[in-house]
């Protein structure tokens, strides 16, 4: 996931990352500040830092740290589900002039295990093959975990759909019974009315 978004200084912006349990999430970001004179975002925002906060699906804060104008953060998801990643600048300027726009470039990688190139470039070919094989096995484990999580979500969605369909069916049956009961009551009321007026 690679994207960029705009926020104001002191404003908090959050994104949701849906991840399976026991998965490494690594994020790289860079902050740019809007320059009023150049009418463009400057390549860097010196002196400006970002508070990064990550909240688990259970509401537990698993990461809360101040970083510089660009940096890397990482966390491991202990629960599967939606993790909320929030960014807020540490601007100390007065609120009156703290309305400057910031652009945050963000790259999030889920479940990636990075290959150690120094180990790969070892002279020993057996070690090189072993390292690459380990890396491949880790990636296979991640794909399997991701598939299990998607299967879990699909099953939960299917159960919810079946429950909804069942509720709709029962509601339709109840409505039909109510309509039949009202119809019978109206017919009986009309019949009794006609009999009382000696029209039948």
PDB file of N, CA, C and O in Angstrom, residues 1-5 13-20 23-30 52-55 63 71-77 81-87 104-114 142 146:
ATOM      1  N   UNK A   1       0.846  -1.180   0.000  1.00  0.00           N
ATOM      2  CA  UNK A   1       0.000   0.000   0.000  1.00  0.00           C
ATOM      3  C   UNK A   1       0.889   1.240   0.000  1.00  0.00           C
ATOM      4  O   UNK A   1       1.628   1.471   0.933  1.00  0.00           O
ATOM      5  N   UNK A   2       0.834   2.027  -1.072  1.00  0.00           N
ATOM      6  CA  UNK A   2       1.598   3.276  -1.158  1.00  0.00           C
ATOM      7  C   UNK A   2       0.619   4.396  -1.498  1.00  0.00           C
ATOM      8  O   UNK A   2      -0.169   4.276  -2.426  1.00  0.00           O
ATOM      9  N   UNK A   3       0.662   5.463  -0.712  1.00  0.00           N
ATOM     10  CA  UNK A   3      -0.279   6.562  -0.926  1.00  0.00           C
ATOM     11  C   UNK A   3       0.289   7.841  -0.326  1.00  0.00           C
ATOM     12  O   UNK A   3       1.320   7.817   0.336  1.00  0.00           O
ATOM     13  N   UNK A   4      -0.398   8.968  -0.578  1.00  0.00           N
ATOM     14  CA  UNK A   4      -0.072  10.181   0.153  1.00  0.00           C
ATOM     15  C   UNK A   4      -1.381  10.880   0.486  1.00  0.00           C
ATOM     16  O   UNK A   4      -2.403  10.700  -0.175  1.00  0.00           O
ATOM     17  N   UNK A   5      -1.375  11.662   1.560  1.00  0.00           N
ATOM     18  CA  UNK A   5      -2.562  12.403   1.961  1.00  0.00           C
ATOM     19  C   UNK A   5      -2.141  13.713   2.596  1.00  0.00           C
ATOM     20  O   UNK A   5      -0.997  13.875   3.011  1.00  0.00           O
ATOM     21  N   UNK A  13      -4.788  12.279  11.475  1.00  0.00           N
ATOM     22  CA  UNK A  13      -5.372  11.546  10.352  1.00  0.00           C
ATOM     23  C   UNK A  13      -5.098  10.064  10.576  1.00  0.00           C
ATOM     24  O   UNK A  13      -3.978   9.675  10.913  1.00  0.00           O
ATOM     25  N   UNK A  14      -6.120   9.225  10.402  1.00  0.00           N
ATOM     26  CA  UNK A  14      -5.970   7.791  10.647  1.00  0.00           C
ATOM     27  C   UNK A  14      -6.322   6.993   9.399  1.00  0.00           C
ATOM     28  O   UNK A  14      -7.173   7.401   8.613  1.00  0.00           O
ATOM     29  N   UNK A  15      -5.655   5.869   9.245  1.00  0.00           N
ATOM     30  CA  UNK A  15      -6.005   4.922   8.196  1.00  0.00           C
ATOM     31  C   UNK A  15      -6.224   3.568   8.854  1.00  0.00           C
ATOM     32  O   UNK A  15      -5.731   3.308   9.955  1.00  0.00           O
ATOM     33  N   UNK A  16      -6.970   2.704   8.182  1.00  0.00           N
ATOM     34  CA  UNK A  16      -7.269   1.376   8.718  1.00  0.00           C
ATOM     35  C   UNK A  16      -6.529   0.338   7.885  1.00  0.00           C
ATOM     36  O   UNK A  16      -6.603   0.347   6.657  1.00  0.00           O
ATOM     37  N   UNK A  17      -5.810  -0.537   8.574  1.00  0.00           N
ATOM     38  CA  UNK A  17      -5.086  -1.624   7.909  1.00  0.00           C
ATOM     39  C   UNK A  17      -5.625  -2.944   8.451  1.00  0.00           C
ATOM     40  O   UNK A  17      -5.513  -3.237   9.633  1.00  0.00           O
ATOM     41  N   UNK A  18      -6.261  -3.715   7.577  1.00  0.00           N
ATOM     42  CA  UNK A  18      -6.845  -5.000   7.970  1.00  0.00           C
ATOM     43  C   UNK A  18      -5.781  -6.085   7.824  1.00  0.00           C
ATOM     44  O   UNK A  18      -5.337  -6.367   6.714  1.00  0.00           O
ATOM     45  N   UNK A  19      -5.347  -6.666   8.939  1.00  0.00           N
ATOM     46  CA  UNK A  19      -4.248  -7.639   8.880  1.00  0.00           C
ATOM     47  C   UNK A  19      -4.592  -8.894   9.664  1.00  0.00           C
ATOM     48  O   UNK A  19      -5.322  -8.840  10.657  1.00  0.00           O
ATOM     49  N   UNK A  20      -4.052 -10.036   9.236  1.00  0.00           N
ATOM     50  CA  UNK A  20      -4.217 -11.261  10.024  1.00  0.00           C
ATOM     51  C   UNK A  20      -3.366 -11.197  11.284  1.00  0.00           C
ATOM     52  O   UNK A  20      -2.504 -10.325  11.416  1.00  0.00           O
ATOM     53  N   UNK A  23       1.331 -10.922  12.378  1.00  0.00           N
ATOM     54  CA  UNK A  23       1.869 -10.457  11.096  1.00  0.00           C
ATOM     55  C   UNK A  23       2.667  -9.173  11.305  1.00  0.00           C
ATOM     56  O   UNK A  23       2.224  -8.269  12.006  1.00  0.00           O
ATOM     57  N   UNK A  24       3.826  -9.115  10.679  1.00  0.00           N
ATOM     58  CA  UNK A  24       4.672  -7.930  10.760  1.00  0.00           C
ATOM     59  C   UNK A  24       4.161  -6.868   9.787  1.00  0.00           C
ATOM     60  O   UNK A  24       3.918  -7.151   8.614  1.00  0.00           O
ATOM     61  N   UNK A  25       3.987  -5.644  10.294  1.00  0.00           N
ATOM     62  CA  UNK A  25       3.566  -4.511   9.459  1.00  0.00           C
ATOM     63  C   UNK A  25       4.656  -3.448   9.552  1.00  0.00           C
ATOM     64  O   UNK A  25       5.027  -3.033  10.653  1.00  0.00           O
ATOM     65  N   UNK A  26       5.189  -3.043   8.402  1.00  0.00           N
ATOM     66  CA  UNK A  26       6.255  -2.031   8.359  1.00  0.00           C
ATOM     67  C   UNK A  26       5.767  -0.843   7.541  1.00  0.00           C
ATOM     68  O   UNK A  26       5.246  -1.003   6.439  1.00  0.00           O
ATOM     69  N   UNK A  27       5.922   0.359   8.095  1.00  0.00           N
ATOM     70  CA  UNK A  27       5.500   1.567   7.393  1.00  0.00           C
ATOM     71  C   UNK A  27       6.650   2.551   7.241  1.00  0.00           C
ATOM     72  O   UNK A  27       7.401   2.775   8.191  1.00  0.00           O
ATOM     73  N   UNK A  28       6.796   3.106   6.053  1.00  0.00           N
ATOM     74  CA  UNK A  28       7.766   4.169   5.787  1.00  0.00           C
ATOM     75  C   UNK A  28       6.991   5.423   5.412  1.00  0.00           C
ATOM     76  O   UNK A  28       6.045   5.348   4.633  1.00  0.00           O
ATOM     77  N   UNK A  29       7.375   6.554   5.979  1.00  0.00           N
ATOM     78  CA  UNK A  29       6.670   7.784   5.649  1.00  0.00           C
ATOM     79  C   UNK A  29       7.664   8.928   5.487  1.00  0.00           C
ATOM     80  O   UNK A  29       8.795   8.885   5.959  1.00  0.00           O
ATOM     81  N   UNK A  30       7.201   9.978   4.788  1.00  0.00           N
ATOM     82  CA  UNK A  30       7.980  11.212   4.625  1.00  0.00           C
ATOM     83  C   UNK A  30       7.007  12.373   4.658  1.00  0.00           C
ATOM     84  O   UNK A  30       5.942  12.327   4.027  1.00  0.00           O
ATOM     85  N   UNK A  52       3.166   8.714  15.783  1.00  0.00           N
ATOM     86  CA  UNK A  52       2.507   7.579  15.131  1.00  0.00           C
ATOM     87  C   UNK A  52       1.895   6.726  16.235  1.00  0.00           C
ATOM     88  O   UNK A  52       2.577   6.313  17.165  1.00  0.00           O
ATOM     89  N   UNK A  53       0.586   6.477  16.118  1.00  0.00           N
ATOM     90  CA  UNK A  53      -0.126   5.662  17.097  1.00  0.00           C
ATOM     91  C   UNK A  53      -0.838   4.536  16.369  1.00  0.00           C
ATOM     92  O   UNK A  53      -1.503   4.768  15.355  1.00  0.00           O
ATOM     93  N   UNK A  54      -0.673   3.313  16.875  1.00  0.00           N
ATOM     94  CA  UNK A  54      -1.346   2.153  16.288  1.00  0.00           C
ATOM     95  C   UNK A  54      -2.233   1.521  17.357  1.00  0.00           C
ATOM     96  O   UNK A  54      -1.778   1.239  18.461  1.00  0.00           O
ATOM     97  N   UNK A  55      -3.498   1.319  17.009  1.00  0.00           N
ATOM     98  CA  UNK A  55      -4.463   0.718  17.932  1.00  0.00           C
ATOM     99  C   UNK A  55      -4.949  -0.599  17.349  1.00  0.00           C
ATOM    100  O   UNK A  55      -5.288  -0.679  16.166  1.00  0.00           O
ATOM    101  N   UNK A  63       1.400   0.769  19.611  1.00  0.00           N
ATOM    102  CA  UNK A  63       2.543   1.605  19.256  1.00  0.00           C
ATOM    103  C   UNK A  63       2.153   3.062  19.427  1.00  0.00           C
ATOM    104  O   UNK A  63       1.100   3.490  18.962  1.00  0.00           O
ATOM    105  N   UNK A  71      10.594   8.597   8.474  1.00  0.00           N
ATOM    106  CA  UNK A  71      11.014   7.494   9.324  1.00  0.00           C
ATOM    107  C   UNK A  71      10.319   6.202   8.977  1.00  0.00           C
ATOM    108  O   UNK A  71       9.508   6.116   8.046  1.00  0.00           O
ATOM    109  N   UNK A  72      10.638   5.178   9.752  1.00  0.00           N
ATOM    110  CA  UNK A  72      10.076   3.849   9.584  1.00  0.00           C
ATOM    111  C   UNK A  72       9.529   3.380  10.922  1.00  0.00           C
ATOM    112  O   UNK A  72      10.200   3.494  11.935  1.00  0.00           O
ATOM    113  N   UNK A  73       8.308   2.880  10.906  1.00  0.00           N
ATOM    114  CA  UNK A  73       7.731   2.294  12.119  1.00  0.00           C
ATOM    115  C   UNK A  73       7.301   0.875  11.795  1.00  0.00           C
ATOM    116  O   UNK A  73       7.061   0.524  10.643  1.00  0.00           O
ATOM    117  N   UNK A  74       7.234   0.038  12.821  1.00  0.00           N
ATOM    118  CA  UNK A  74       6.805  -1.342  12.608  1.00  0.00           C
ATOM    119  C   UNK A  74       6.093  -1.858  13.856  1.00  0.00           C
ATOM    120  O   UNK A  74       6.347  -1.391  14.962  1.00  0.00           O
ATOM    121  N   UNK A  75       5.210  -2.809  13.637  1.00  0.00           N
ATOM    122  CA  UNK A  75       4.523  -3.471  14.747  1.00  0.00           C
ATOM    123  C   UNK A  75       4.071  -4.848  14.277  1.00  0.00           C
ATOM    124  O   UNK A  75       3.989  -5.113  13.078  1.00  0.00           O
ATOM    125  N   UNK A  76       3.817  -5.717  15.235  1.00  0.00           N
ATOM    126  CA  UNK A  76       3.310  -7.056  14.938  1.00  0.00           C
ATOM    127  C   UNK A  76       1.876  -7.136  15.426  1.00  0.00           C
ATOM    128  O   UNK A  76       1.580  -6.789  16.572  1.00  0.00           O
ATOM    129  N   UNK A  77       0.977  -7.580  14.557  1.00  0.00           N
ATOM    130  CA  UNK A  77      -0.435  -7.685  14.937  1.00  0.00           C
ATOM    131  C   UNK A  77      -0.629  -8.960  15.757  1.00  0.00           C
ATOM    132  O   UNK A  77      -0.263 -10.042  15.330  1.00  0.00           O
ATOM    133  N   UNK A  81      -7.720  -8.452  12.309  1.00  0.00           N
ATOM    134  CA  UNK A  81      -8.762  -7.435  12.207  1.00  0.00           C
ATOM    135  C   UNK A  81      -8.214  -6.082  11.812  1.00  0.00           C
ATOM    136  O   UNK A  81      -7.083  -5.963  11.335  1.00  0.00           O
ATOM    137  N   UNK A  82      -9.019  -5.058  12.011  1.00  0.00           N
ATOM    138  CA  UNK A  82      -8.683  -3.706  11.572  1.00  0.00           C
ATOM    139  C   UNK A  82      -7.816  -2.995  12.603  1.00  0.00           C
ATOM    140  O   UNK A  82      -8.242  -2.761  13.734  1.00  0.00           O
ATOM    141  N   UNK A  83      -6.588  -2.661  12.196  1.00  0.00           N
ATOM    142  CA  UNK A  83      -5.672  -1.884  13.029  1.00  0.00           C
ATOM    143  C   UNK A  83      -5.719  -0.438  12.562  1.00  0.00           C
ATOM    144  O   UNK A  83      -5.652  -0.161  11.362  1.00  0.00           O
ATOM    145  N   UNK A  84      -5.863   0.474  13.506  1.00  0.00           N
ATOM    146  CA  UNK A  84      -5.973   1.896  13.168  1.00  0.00           C
ATOM    147  C   UNK A  84      -4.612   2.559  13.355  1.00  0.00           C
ATOM    148  O   UNK A  84      -4.044   2.523  14.452  1.00  0.00           O
ATOM    149  N   UNK A  85      -4.072   3.124  12.268  1.00  0.00           N
ATOM    150  CA  UNK A  85      -2.769   3.792  12.296  1.00  0.00           C
ATOM    151  C   UNK A  85      -3.020   5.296  12.154  1.00  0.00           C
ATOM    152  O   UNK A  85      -3.579   5.745  11.153  1.00  0.00           O
ATOM    153  N   UNK A  86      -2.625   6.052  13.183  1.00  0.00           N
ATOM    154  CA  UNK A  86      -2.891   7.500  13.200  1.00  0.00           C
ATOM    155  C   UNK A  86      -1.595   8.303  13.158  1.00  0.00           C
ATOM    156  O   UNK A  86      -0.591   7.904  13.760  1.00  0.00           O
ATOM    157  N   UNK A  87      -1.654   9.440  12.458  1.00  0.00           N
ATOM    158  CA  UNK A  87      -0.516  10.365  12.333  1.00  0.00           C
ATOM    159  C   UNK A  87      -0.939  11.740  12.821  1.00  0.00           C
ATOM    160  O   UNK A  87      -2.031  12.208  12.503  1.00  0.00           O
ATOM    161  N   UNK A 104       1.834  13.837   3.536  1.00  0.00           N
ATOM    162  CA  UNK A 104       2.512  12.654   4.074  1.00  0.00           C
ATOM    163  C   UNK A 104       2.503  11.560   3.018  1.00  0.00           C
ATOM    164  O   UNK A 104       1.446  11.122   2.563  1.00  0.00           O
ATOM    165  N   UNK A 105       3.692  11.146   2.612  1.00  0.00           N
ATOM    166  CA  UNK A 105       3.850  10.009   1.709  1.00  0.00           C
ATOM    167  C   UNK A 105       3.997   8.771   2.581  1.00  0.00           C
ATOM    168  O   UNK A 105       4.848   8.733   3.477  1.00  0.00           O
ATOM    169  N   UNK A 106       3.177   7.759   2.336  1.00  0.00           N
ATOM    170  CA  UNK A 106       3.158   6.581   3.202  1.00  0.00           C
ATOM    171  C   UNK A 106       3.225   5.307   2.375  1.00  0.00           C
ATOM    172  O   UNK A 106       2.526   5.164   1.371  1.00  0.00           O
ATOM    173  N   UNK A 107       4.094   4.416   2.802  1.00  0.00           N
ATOM    174  CA  UNK A 107       4.221   3.105   2.160  1.00  0.00           C
ATOM    175  C   UNK A 107       4.135   2.058   3.262  1.00  0.00           C
ATOM    176  O   UNK A 107       4.975   2.020   4.154  1.00  0.00           O
ATOM    177  N   UNK A 108       3.088   1.240   3.217  1.00  0.00           N
ATOM    178  CA  UNK A 108       2.889   0.206   4.247  1.00  0.00           C
ATOM    179  C   UNK A 108       3.044  -1.158   3.610  1.00  0.00           C
ATOM    180  O   UNK A 108       2.445  -1.455   2.581  1.00  0.00           O
ATOM    181  N   UNK A 109       3.857  -1.986   4.245  1.00  0.00           N
ATOM    182  CA  UNK A 109       4.066  -3.354   3.764  1.00  0.00           C
ATOM    183  C   UNK A 109       3.630  -4.316   4.861  1.00  0.00           C
ATOM    184  O   UNK A 109       4.091  -4.199   5.994  1.00  0.00           O
ATOM    185  N   UNK A 110       2.772  -5.243   4.489  1.00  0.00           N
ATOM    186  CA  UNK A 110       2.212  -6.193   5.453  1.00  0.00           C
ATOM    187  C   UNK A 110       2.798  -7.570   5.226  1.00  0.00           C
ATOM    188  O   UNK A 110       2.762  -8.094   4.117  1.00  0.00           O
ATOM    189  N   UNK A 111       3.365  -8.122   6.291  1.00  0.00           N
ATOM    190  CA  UNK A 111       3.839  -9.503   6.258  1.00  0.00           C
ATOM    191  C   UNK A 111       5.092  -9.746   5.453  1.00  0.00           C
ATOM    192  O   UNK A 111       5.430 -10.883   5.146  1.00  0.00           O
ATOM    193  N   UNK A 112       5.813  -8.697   5.102  1.00  0.00           N
ATOM    194  CA  UNK A 112       7.030  -8.891   4.316  1.00  0.00           C
ATOM    195  C   UNK A 112       8.211  -9.168   5.224  1.00  0.00           C
ATOM    196  O   UNK A 112       8.391  -8.529   6.246  1.00  0.00           O
ATOM    197  N   UNK A 113       8.983 -10.147   4.835  1.00  0.00           N
ATOM    198  CA  UNK A 113      10.241 -10.425   5.532  1.00  0.00           C
ATOM    199  C   UNK A 113      11.346 -10.055   4.552  1.00  0.00           C
ATOM    200  O   UNK A 113      11.467 -10.651   3.490  1.00  0.00           O
ATOM    201  N   UNK A 114      12.104  -9.059   4.929  1.00  0.00           N
ATOM    202  CA  UNK A 114      13.078  -8.513   3.984  1.00  0.00           C
ATOM    203  C   UNK A 114      14.304  -9.412   3.863  1.00  0.00           C
ATOM    204  O   UNK A 114      14.803  -9.944   4.846  1.00  0.00           O
ATOM    205  N   UNK A 142       3.458 -16.551   5.126  1.00  0.00           N
ATOM    206  CA  UNK A 142       2.626 -15.338   5.155  1.00  0.00           C
ATOM    207  C   UNK A 142       1.417 -15.479   4.232  1.00  0.00           C
ATOM    208  O   UNK A 142       0.289 -15.108   4.605  1.00  0.00           O
ATOM    209  N   UNK A 146      -2.451 -15.351   5.327  1.00  0.00           N
ATOM    210  CA  UNK A 146      -3.374 -14.400   4.687  1.00  0.00           C
ATOM    211  C   UNK A 146      -4.604 -15.128   4.146  1.00  0.00           C
ATOM    212  O   UNK A 146      -5.732 -14.658   4.290  1.00  0.00           O
TER     213      UNK A 146
END
